[in-house]
XYZ file of C-alpha atoms in Angstrom:
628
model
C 0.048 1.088 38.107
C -1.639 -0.676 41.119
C 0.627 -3.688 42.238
C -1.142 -7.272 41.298
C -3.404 -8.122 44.054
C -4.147 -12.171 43.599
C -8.358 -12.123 42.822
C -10.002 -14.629 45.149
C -11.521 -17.656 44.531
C -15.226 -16.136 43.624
C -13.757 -13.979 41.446
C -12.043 -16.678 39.305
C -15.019 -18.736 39.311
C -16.893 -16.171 38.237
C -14.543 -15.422 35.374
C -14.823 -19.600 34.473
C -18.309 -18.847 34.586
C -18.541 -15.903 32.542
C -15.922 -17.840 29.585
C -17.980 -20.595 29.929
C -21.128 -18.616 29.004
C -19.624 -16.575 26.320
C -18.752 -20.663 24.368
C -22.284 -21.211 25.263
C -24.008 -18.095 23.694
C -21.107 -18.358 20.361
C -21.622 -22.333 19.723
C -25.933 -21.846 19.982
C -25.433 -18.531 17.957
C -22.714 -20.370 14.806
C -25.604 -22.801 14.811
C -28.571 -20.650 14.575
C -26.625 -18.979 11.630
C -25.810 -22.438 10.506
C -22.300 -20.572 9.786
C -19.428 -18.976 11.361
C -16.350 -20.078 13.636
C -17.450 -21.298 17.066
C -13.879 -23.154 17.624
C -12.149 -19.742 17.054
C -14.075 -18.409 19.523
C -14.174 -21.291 21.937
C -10.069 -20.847 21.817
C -10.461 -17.208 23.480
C -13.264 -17.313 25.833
C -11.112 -16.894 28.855
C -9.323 -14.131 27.427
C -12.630 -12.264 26.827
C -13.550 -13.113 29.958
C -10.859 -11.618 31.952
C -10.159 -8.835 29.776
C -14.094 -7.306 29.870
C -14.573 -8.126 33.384
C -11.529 -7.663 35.236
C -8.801 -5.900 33.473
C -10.670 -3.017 31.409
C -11.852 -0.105 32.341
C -15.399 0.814 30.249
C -18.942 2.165 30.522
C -20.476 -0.722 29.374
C -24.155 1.406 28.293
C -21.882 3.720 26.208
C -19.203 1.866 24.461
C -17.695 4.912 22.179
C -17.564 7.140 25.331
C -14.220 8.618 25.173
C -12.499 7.663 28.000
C -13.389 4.063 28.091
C -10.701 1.671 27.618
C -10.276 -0.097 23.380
C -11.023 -3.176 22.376
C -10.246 -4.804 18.805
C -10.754 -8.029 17.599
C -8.286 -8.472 15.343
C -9.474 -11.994 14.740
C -12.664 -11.107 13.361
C -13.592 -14.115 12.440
C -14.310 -14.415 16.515
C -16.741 -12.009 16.220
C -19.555 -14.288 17.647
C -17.799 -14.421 21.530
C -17.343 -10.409 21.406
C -21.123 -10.492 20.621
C -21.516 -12.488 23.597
C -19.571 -10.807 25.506
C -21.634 -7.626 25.026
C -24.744 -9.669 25.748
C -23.098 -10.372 29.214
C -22.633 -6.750 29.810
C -26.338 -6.153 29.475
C -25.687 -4.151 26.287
C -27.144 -6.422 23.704
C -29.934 -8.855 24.610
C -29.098 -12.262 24.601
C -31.547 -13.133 21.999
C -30.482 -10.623 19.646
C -27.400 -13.017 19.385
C -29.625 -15.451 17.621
C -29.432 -13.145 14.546
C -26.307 -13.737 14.103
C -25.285 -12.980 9.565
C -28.927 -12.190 9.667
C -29.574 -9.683 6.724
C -31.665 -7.867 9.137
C -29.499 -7.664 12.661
C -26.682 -5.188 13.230
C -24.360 -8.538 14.533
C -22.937 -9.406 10.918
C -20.093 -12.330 10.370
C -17.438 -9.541 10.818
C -17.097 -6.666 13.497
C -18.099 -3.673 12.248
C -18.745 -0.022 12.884
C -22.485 -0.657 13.205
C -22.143 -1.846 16.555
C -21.219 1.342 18.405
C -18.629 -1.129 20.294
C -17.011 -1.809 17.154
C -13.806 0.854 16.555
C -12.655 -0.578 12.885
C -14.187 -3.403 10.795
C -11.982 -6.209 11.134
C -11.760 -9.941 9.381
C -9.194 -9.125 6.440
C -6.726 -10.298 9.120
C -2.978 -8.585 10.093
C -4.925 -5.350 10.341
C -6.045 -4.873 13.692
C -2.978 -4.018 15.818
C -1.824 -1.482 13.129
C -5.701 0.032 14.295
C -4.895 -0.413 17.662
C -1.622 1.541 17.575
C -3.326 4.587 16.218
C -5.568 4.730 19.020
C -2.936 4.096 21.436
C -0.613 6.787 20.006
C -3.716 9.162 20.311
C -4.207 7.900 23.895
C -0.745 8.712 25.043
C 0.793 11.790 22.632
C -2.771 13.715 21.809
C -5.405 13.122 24.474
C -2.683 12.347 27.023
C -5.611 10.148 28.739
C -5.523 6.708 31.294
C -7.124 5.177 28.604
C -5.444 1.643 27.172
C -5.828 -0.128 23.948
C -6.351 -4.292 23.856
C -5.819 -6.155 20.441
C -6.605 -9.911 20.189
C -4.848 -11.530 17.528
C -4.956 -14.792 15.884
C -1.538 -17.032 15.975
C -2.707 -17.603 12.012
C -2.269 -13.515 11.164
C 0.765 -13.131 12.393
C 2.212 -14.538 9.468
C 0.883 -11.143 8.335
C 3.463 -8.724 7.665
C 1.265 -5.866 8.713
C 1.234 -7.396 12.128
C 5.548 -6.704 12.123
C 4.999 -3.297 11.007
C 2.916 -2.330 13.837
C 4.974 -4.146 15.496
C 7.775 -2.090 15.360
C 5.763 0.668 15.273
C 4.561 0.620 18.807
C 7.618 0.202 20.407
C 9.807 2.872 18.548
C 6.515 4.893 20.123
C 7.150 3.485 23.359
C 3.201 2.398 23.591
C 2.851 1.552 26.748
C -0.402 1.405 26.930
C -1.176 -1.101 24.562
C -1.581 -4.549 25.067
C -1.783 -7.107 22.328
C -3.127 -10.483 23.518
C -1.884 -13.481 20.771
C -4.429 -16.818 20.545
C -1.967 -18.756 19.999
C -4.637 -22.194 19.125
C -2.045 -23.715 17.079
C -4.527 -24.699 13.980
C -5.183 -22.221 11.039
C -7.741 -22.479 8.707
C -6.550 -25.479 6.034
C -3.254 -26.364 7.641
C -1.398 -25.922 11.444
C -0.191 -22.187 11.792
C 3.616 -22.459 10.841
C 5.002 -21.994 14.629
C 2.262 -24.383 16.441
C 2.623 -24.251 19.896
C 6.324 -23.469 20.046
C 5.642 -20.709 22.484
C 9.087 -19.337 23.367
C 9.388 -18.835 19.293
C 6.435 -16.390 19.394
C 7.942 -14.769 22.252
C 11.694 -14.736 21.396
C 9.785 -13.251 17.940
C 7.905 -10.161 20.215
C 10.935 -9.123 22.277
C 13.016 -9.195 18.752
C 10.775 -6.114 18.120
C 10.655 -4.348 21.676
C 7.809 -5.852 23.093
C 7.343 -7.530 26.684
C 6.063 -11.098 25.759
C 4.663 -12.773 28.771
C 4.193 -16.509 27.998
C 0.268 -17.451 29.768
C -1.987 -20.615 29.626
C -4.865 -19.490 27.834
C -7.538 -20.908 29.561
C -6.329 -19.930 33.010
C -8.537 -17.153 34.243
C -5.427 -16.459 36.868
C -2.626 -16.109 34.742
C -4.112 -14.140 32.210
C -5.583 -11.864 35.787
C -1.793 -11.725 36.758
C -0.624 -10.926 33.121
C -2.472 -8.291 31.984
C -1.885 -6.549 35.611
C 1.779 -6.140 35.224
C 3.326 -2.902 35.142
C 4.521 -1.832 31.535
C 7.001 0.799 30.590
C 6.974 -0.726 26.608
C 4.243 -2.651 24.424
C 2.871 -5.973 26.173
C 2.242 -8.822 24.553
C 0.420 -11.506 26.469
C 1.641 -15.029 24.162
C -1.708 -17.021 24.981
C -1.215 -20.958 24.573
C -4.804 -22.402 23.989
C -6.784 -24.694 22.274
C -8.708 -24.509 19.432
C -12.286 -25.635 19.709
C -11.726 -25.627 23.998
C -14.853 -27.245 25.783
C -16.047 -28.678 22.477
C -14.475 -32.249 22.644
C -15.175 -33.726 19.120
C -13.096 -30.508 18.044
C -10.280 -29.888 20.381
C -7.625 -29.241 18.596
C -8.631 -30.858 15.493
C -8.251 -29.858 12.059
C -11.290 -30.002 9.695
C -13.465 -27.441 12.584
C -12.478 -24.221 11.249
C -15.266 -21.925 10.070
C -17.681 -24.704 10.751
C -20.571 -24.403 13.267
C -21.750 -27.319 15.500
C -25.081 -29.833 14.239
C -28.168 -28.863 16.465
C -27.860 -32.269 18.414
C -23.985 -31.993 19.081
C -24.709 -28.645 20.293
C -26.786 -29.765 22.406
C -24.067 -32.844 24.286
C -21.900 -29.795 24.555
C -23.954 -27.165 26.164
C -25.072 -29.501 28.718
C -21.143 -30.054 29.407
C -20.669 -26.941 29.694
C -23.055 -26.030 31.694
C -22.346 -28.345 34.004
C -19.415 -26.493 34.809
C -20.473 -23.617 35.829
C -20.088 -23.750 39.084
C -22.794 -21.500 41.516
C -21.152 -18.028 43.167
C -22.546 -15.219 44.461
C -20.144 -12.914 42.910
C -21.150 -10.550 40.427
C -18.157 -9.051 37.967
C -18.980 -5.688 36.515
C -16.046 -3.389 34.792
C -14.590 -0.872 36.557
C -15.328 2.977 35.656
C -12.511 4.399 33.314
C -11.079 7.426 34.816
C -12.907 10.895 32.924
C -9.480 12.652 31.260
C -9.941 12.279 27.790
C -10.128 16.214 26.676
C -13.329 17.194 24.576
C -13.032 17.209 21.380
C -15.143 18.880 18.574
C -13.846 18.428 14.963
C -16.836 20.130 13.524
C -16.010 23.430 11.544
C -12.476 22.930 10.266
C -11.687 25.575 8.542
C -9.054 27.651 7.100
C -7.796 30.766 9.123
C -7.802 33.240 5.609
C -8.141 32.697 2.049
C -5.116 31.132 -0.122
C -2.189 34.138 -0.596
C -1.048 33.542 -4.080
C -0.220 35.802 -7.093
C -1.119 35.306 -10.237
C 1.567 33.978 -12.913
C 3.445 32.409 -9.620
C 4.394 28.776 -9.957
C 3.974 26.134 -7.626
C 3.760 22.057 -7.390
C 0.258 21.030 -5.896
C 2.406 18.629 -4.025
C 3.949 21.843 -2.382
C 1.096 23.783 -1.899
C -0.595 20.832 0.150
C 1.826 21.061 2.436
C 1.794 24.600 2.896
C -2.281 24.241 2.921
C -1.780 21.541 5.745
C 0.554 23.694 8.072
C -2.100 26.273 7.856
C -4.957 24.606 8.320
C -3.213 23.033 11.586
C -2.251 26.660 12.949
C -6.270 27.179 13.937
C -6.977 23.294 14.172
C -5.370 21.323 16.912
C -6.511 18.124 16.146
C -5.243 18.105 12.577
C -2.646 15.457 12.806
C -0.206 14.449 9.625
C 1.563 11.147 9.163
C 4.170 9.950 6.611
C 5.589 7.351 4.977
C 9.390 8.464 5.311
C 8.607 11.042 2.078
C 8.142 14.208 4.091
C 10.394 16.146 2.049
C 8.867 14.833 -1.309
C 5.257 15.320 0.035
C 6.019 18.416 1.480
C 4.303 17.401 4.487
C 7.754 18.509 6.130
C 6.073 22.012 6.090
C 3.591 20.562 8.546
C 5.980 18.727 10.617
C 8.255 21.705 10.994
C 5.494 23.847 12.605
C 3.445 21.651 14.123
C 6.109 18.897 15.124
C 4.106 16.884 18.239
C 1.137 16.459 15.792
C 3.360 14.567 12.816
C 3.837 11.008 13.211
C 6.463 9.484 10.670
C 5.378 6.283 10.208
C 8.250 5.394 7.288
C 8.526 2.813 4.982
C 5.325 0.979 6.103
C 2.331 1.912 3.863
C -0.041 -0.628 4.910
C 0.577 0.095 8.665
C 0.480 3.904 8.162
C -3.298 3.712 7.019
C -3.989 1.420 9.659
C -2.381 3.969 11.839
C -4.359 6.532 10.187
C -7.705 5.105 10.493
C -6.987 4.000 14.359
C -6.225 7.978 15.106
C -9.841 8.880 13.631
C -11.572 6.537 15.670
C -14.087 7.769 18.263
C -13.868 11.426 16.412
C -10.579 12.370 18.008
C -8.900 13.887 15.003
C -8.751 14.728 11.934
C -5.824 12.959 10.093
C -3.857 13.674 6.810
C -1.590 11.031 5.491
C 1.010 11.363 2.459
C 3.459 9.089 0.800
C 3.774 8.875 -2.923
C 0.187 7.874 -4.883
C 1.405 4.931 -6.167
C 2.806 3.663 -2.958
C -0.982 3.425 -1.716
C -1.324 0.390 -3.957
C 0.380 -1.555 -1.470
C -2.157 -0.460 1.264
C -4.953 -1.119 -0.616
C -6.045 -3.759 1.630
C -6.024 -1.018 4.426
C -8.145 1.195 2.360
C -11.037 -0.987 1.149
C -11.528 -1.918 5.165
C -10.723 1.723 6.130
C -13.869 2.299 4.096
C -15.504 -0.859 5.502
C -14.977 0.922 8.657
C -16.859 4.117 8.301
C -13.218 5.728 8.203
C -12.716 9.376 7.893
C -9.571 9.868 6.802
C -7.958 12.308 4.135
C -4.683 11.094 2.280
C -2.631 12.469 0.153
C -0.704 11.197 -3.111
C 2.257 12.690 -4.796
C 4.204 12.314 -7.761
C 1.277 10.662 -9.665
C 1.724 9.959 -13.592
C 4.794 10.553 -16.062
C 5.363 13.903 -15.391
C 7.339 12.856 -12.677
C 9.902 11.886 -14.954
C 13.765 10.648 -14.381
C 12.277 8.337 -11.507
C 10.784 6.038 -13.646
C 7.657 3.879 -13.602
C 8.195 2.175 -10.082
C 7.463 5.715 -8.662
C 4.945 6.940 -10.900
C 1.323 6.610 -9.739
C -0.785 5.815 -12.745
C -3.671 3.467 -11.364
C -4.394 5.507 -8.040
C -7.506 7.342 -9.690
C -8.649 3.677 -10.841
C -7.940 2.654 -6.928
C -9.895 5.411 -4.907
C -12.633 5.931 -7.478
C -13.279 1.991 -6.555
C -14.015 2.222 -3.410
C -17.818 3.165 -1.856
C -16.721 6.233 0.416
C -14.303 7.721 -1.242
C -14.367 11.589 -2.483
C -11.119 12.211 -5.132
C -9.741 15.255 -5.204
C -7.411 16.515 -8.421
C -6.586 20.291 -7.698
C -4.642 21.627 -10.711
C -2.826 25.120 -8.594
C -2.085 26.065 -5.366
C -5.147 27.426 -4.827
C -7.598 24.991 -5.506
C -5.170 22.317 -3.691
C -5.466 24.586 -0.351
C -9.378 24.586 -1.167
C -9.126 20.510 -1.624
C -7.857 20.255 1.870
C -10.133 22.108 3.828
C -12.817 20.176 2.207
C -11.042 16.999 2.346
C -10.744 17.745 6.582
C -14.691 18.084 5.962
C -16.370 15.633 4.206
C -16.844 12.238 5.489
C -15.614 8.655 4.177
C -12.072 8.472 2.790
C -10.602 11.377 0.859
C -7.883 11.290 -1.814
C -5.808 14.584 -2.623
C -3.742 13.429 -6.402
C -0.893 16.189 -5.978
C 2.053 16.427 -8.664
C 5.690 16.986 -9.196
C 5.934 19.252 -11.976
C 5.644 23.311 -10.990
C 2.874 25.136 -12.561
C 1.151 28.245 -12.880
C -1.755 29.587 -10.803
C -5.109 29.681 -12.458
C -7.770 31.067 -9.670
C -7.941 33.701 -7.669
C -8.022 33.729 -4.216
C -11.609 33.987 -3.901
C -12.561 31.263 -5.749
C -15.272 28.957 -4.032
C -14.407 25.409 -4.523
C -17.240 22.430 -3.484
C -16.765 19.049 -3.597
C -18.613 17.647 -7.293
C -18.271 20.783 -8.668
C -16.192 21.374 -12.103
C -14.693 24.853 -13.575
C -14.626 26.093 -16.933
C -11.474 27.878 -17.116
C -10.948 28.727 -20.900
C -14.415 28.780 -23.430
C -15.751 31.261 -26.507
C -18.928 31.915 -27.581
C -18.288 29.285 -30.461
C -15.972 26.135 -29.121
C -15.465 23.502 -31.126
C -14.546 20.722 -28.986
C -14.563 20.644 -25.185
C -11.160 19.054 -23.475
C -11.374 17.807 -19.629
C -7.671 17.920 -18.123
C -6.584 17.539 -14.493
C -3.201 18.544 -13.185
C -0.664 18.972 -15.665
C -2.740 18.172 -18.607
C -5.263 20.610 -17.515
C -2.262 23.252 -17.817
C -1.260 21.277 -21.427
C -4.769 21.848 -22.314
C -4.404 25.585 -21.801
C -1.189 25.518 -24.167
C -3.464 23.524 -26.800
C -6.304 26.258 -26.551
C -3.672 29.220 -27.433
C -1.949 27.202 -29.215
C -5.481 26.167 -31.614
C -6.542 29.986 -31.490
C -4.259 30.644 -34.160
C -5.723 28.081 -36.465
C -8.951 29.940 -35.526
C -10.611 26.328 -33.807
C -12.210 27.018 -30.087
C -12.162 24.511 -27.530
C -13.555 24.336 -24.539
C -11.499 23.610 -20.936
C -12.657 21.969 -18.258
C -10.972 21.504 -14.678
C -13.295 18.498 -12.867
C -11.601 19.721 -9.636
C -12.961 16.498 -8.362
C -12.827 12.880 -10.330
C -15.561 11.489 -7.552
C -17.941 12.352 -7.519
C -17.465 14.057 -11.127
C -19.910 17.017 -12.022
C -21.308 15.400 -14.829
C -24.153 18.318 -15.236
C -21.658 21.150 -15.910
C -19.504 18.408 -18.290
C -22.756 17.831 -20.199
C -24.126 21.267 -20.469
C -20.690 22.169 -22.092
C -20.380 19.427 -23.844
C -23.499 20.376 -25.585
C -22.078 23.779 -27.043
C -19.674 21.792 -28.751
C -21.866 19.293 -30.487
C -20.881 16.307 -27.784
C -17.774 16.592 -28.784
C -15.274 15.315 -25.799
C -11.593 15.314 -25.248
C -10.464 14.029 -21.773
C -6.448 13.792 -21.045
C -4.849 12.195 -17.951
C -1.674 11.719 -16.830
C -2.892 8.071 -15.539
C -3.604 4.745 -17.765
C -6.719 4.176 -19.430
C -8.417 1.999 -17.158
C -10.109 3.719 -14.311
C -9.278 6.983 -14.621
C -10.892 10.477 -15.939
C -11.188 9.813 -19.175
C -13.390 6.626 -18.141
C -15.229 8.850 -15.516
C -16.410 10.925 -18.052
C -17.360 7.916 -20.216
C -19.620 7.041 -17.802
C -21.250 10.595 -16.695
C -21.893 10.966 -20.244
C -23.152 7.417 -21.613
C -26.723 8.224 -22.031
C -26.096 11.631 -24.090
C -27.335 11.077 -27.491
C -24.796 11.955 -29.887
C -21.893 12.222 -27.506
C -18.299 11.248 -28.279
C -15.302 11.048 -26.280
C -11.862 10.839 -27.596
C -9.826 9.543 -24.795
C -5.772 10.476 -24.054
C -4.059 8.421 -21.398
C -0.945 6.711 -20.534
C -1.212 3.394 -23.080
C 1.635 1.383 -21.369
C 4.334 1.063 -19.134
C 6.044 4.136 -18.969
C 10.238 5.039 -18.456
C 12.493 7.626 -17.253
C 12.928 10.620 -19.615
C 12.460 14.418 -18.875
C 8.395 15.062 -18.044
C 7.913 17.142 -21.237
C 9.385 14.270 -23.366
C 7.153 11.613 -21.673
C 3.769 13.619 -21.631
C 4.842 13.409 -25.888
C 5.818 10.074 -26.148
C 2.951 8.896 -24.653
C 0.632 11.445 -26.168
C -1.052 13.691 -23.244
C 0.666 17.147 -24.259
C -0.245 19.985 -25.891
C 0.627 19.250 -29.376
C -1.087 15.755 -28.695
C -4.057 17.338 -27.477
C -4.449 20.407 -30.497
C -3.770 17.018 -33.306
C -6.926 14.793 -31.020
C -8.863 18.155 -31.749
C -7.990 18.429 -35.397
C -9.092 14.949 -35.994
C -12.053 15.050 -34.252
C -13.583 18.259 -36.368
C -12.023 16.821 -39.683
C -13.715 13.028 -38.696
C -17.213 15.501 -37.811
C -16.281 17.147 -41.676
C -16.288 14.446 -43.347
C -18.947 12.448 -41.679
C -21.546 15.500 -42.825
């Protein structure tokens, strides 16, 4: 890197200048609103300041061009000052920021996606930097680009644990091109942030975890010039000592300010301050051009080199054949990436890793930071990323999801060893609410393949449909039901077992699609037909072909998961079905917490196997009997 050349004294007025604008344009904009956090943004103004128009490197009429240099605002709370700060660039017209929380202006309370300089949403705090190391990772390992990545954090979220993950994250990467820049304002939201201004703490804290911390005063345009242009060979972290509130005087550093804008007549006292203090210079500050070495990149098309190559009556686990179907979809697809929680060999994304080993990142035992990590490597369309751990360990992340999703996030992940049939492990590893989880959440398509073949089918549609996609894979080895040919679309359900005169149709998914097969041969004898359904998908759930089967067997309904009650298939189908006159659906779930045991002696006790499936049948025609 260039060696630190001192700016001159135009410059660093100009900088003032520019900070003292960007409190200007937040403090009338918080009031307009008559909400929002003008204090948290007063706190970073000269940080935004240097940082936009002296240290990074942008286009600042195209803010998602590749190559440009990242910003995220970790602190999202600040939003109103980035606002400004785009304003200043000439990108957003100063009285656009006026509309500030509007319901009809694209500058909400929050950063978010809408704003084509917006990477990630942000606001649910601790979650930036975990963002930001995604994009740097891509920066330096995939697009091997100039490019760097900035995070502003709060001092508040980095009581966050999220924030210690990524953390340690970036410098076991050796990140070197990512800067995080801490606002250290000492006050929180109800109560002083737990370290105050005990600076050499926070830094002591970021070297503890391979970082160079470089201890600045906040609201000096020339240290933070000098800071951010030091030479890095690890991840930087620029320890900011400000004040909350700065240039508003009633609020410096005073409790009681947070999240509160300013009256319309204080406002007014303090814009003429600080006004007053911009000082007149000739010199104009405009961002320097990033250098053009980001590769292009098209992730359009991802598809699969050759149909799935398995033999009927072979045996698999869908959580193997995903990562089979994920080495091979990477062998034609260079920008298929996979990550992990530390369960590569229980995943099987180990198949992946093994073949393609510079596109795996192992992000171990850090769930929440590996789908920040995730959803920073999609950004700007520069891959297409797969992520694994067991389903139940997603829970923990679900913080990370719901803003992934926030975010306009495409990401595909992938959960294994879901339900009882896991078995010996016991309940802390079995995923039972996941389907309850995704099927929450706005964007996201869930996936349930029941064979090896429609689990290779799942993820090449997964690396093609937008939003957040959720592969359920389990433990248990079973038999292939399609052939290779079979198409496979996202909403769209298979019959795989029906008669000319079924009784009762059953919807299964995974293993207790399989049980439900047993039940049907197992029911033939007694001479009762059923109907079986594979939904393929749980969201969005093919509720015409579920109905228009349902109707050849009088509405009669079995679903069976190998999940709990709540949230799952059974109450998927509950709702496809709810305005079908005469309908009934007799649901089979996991009722409670579950134990170890062998997986055939759990899917008994807790009544999702065959024999519990044939006995829901029997009752349902001799309850229909006896009704007529």
């Amino acid at each position: 890197m260039e060696d630190y050349h001192k700016p001159d004294q135009q410059t660093l007025q100009a900088l003032r200048n520019i900070a003292n604008r960007l409190r200007i344009n937040s403090i009338k904009a918080t009031t307009a609103a008559g909400s929002g956090h003008p204090t948290s943004c007063c706190s970073v103004a000269e940080i935004m300041s240097v940082l936009f128009f002296h240290t990074m490197r942008y286009r600042p009429e195209d803010p998602r061009n590749p190559n440009n240099d990242r910003f995220i605002m970790s602190k999202g709370h600040a939003a109103p000052i980035l606002y400004a700060v785009w304003a200043e660039t000439g990108y957003l017209k100063e009285s656009e920021l006026l509309n500030l929380r509007r319901v009809d202006s694209i500058l909400e309370g929050h950063p978010v996606p809408k704003q084509q300089f917006v990477d990630v949403a942000t606001g649910s705090l601790g979650q930036g930097l975990g963002a930001a190391c995604g994009m740097a990772y891509t920066g330096k390992y995939f697009d091997k680009s100039s490019y760097r990545v900035y995070c502003l954090l709060g001092d508040g979220e980095m009581s966050e644990g999220a924030v210690w993950e990524a953390m340690a994250f970036a410098s076991y990467y050796q990140l070197d091109n990512l800067v995080a820049i801490l606002d250290i304002n000492r006050l929180g939201q109800s109560d002083p942030a737990p370290l105050q201004h005990h600076m050499e703490k926070y830094q002591r804290r970021c070297e503890a975890f391979g970082w160079n911390a470089i201890i600045v005063d906040g609201h000096s345009v020339e240290e933070l010039c000098k800071a951010l242009s030091q030479p890095r060979h690890q991840p930087t972290a620029i320890i900011a000592k400000t004040i909350k509130g700065k240039g508003i005087p009633v609020a410096e550093d005073k409790m009681g300010w947070h999240g509160k804008p300013l009256p319309k007549d204080m406002m007014d006292g303090v814009i003429r301050d600080l006004q007053s203090r911009i000082l007149n210079t000739s010199k104009q500050l405009y961002p320097d051009m990033p250098m053009d070495d980001a590769p292009p990149v098209s992730l359009r098309n991802i598809r699969m080199p050759s149909a799935p190559n398995y033999k009927p009556g072979d045996k698999i686990a869908t959580r193997k054949a995903y990562g089979m179907a994920l080495a091979k979809l990477g062998r034609y697809n260079e920008r298929v990436i996979a990550l992990d929680g530390d369960t590569k060999n229980s995943t099987f994304t180990e198949i992946f890793k093994n073949e393609h080993p510079n596109r795996y990142i192992e992000c171990y035992i850090a769930e929440q930071n590996m789908v920040s990590v995730a959803v920073g490597c999609a950004t700007r369309d520069r891959n297409v990323v797969f992520a694994a751990t067991f389903a139940t360990f997603f829970s923990r992340a679900y913080d990370q999801l719901r803003m992934a999703a926030i975010s306009e996030s495409n990401i595909n992940l992938c959960g294994s060893h879901c339900g009882v049939s896991i078995g010996e492990d016991g309940p802390s590893q079995m995923g039972l609410e996941d389907l309850a989880m995704f099927r929450a959440i706005p964007t996201a398509t869930v996936f349930y393949p029941s064979d090896g073949v429609s689990t290779e089918k799942a993820v090449e549609l997964a690396a093609n449909t937008k939003g957040i996609c959720f592969i359920r894979t389990s433990r248990p080895e079973n038999t292939i039901l399609y052939n290779n040919n079979e198409d496979f679309h996202v909403g769209q359900a298979k019959v795989v077992y029906k008669t000319s005169d079924d009784h009762v149709t059953v919807i299964g998914a995974g293993v207790t699609l399989h049980e439900a097969l047993t039940a049907a041969e197992q029911l033939k004898r007694e001479r009762i037909n059923i109907r079986v359904i594979d939904p393929f998908t749980i969201k969005p759930l093919d509720a015409k072909t579920i109905i228009d089967n349902a109707r050849a067997t009088r509405g009669r309904i079995i679903t069976v998961e190998d999940h709990y009650y709540e949230g799952g298939l059974g109450e998927a189908v509950c709702s496809a079905v709810v305005n079908e006159p005469g309908f009934m659906v007799h649901r089979l779930a996991v009722a409670h917490v579950p134990r170890s045991g062998k997986p055939q002696e759990l899917l008994k006790i807790f009544g999702i196997d065959h024999d519990a499936i044939a006995q829901a049948v029997r009752k349902i025609l001799s309850t229909s009997a006896n009704a007529k």
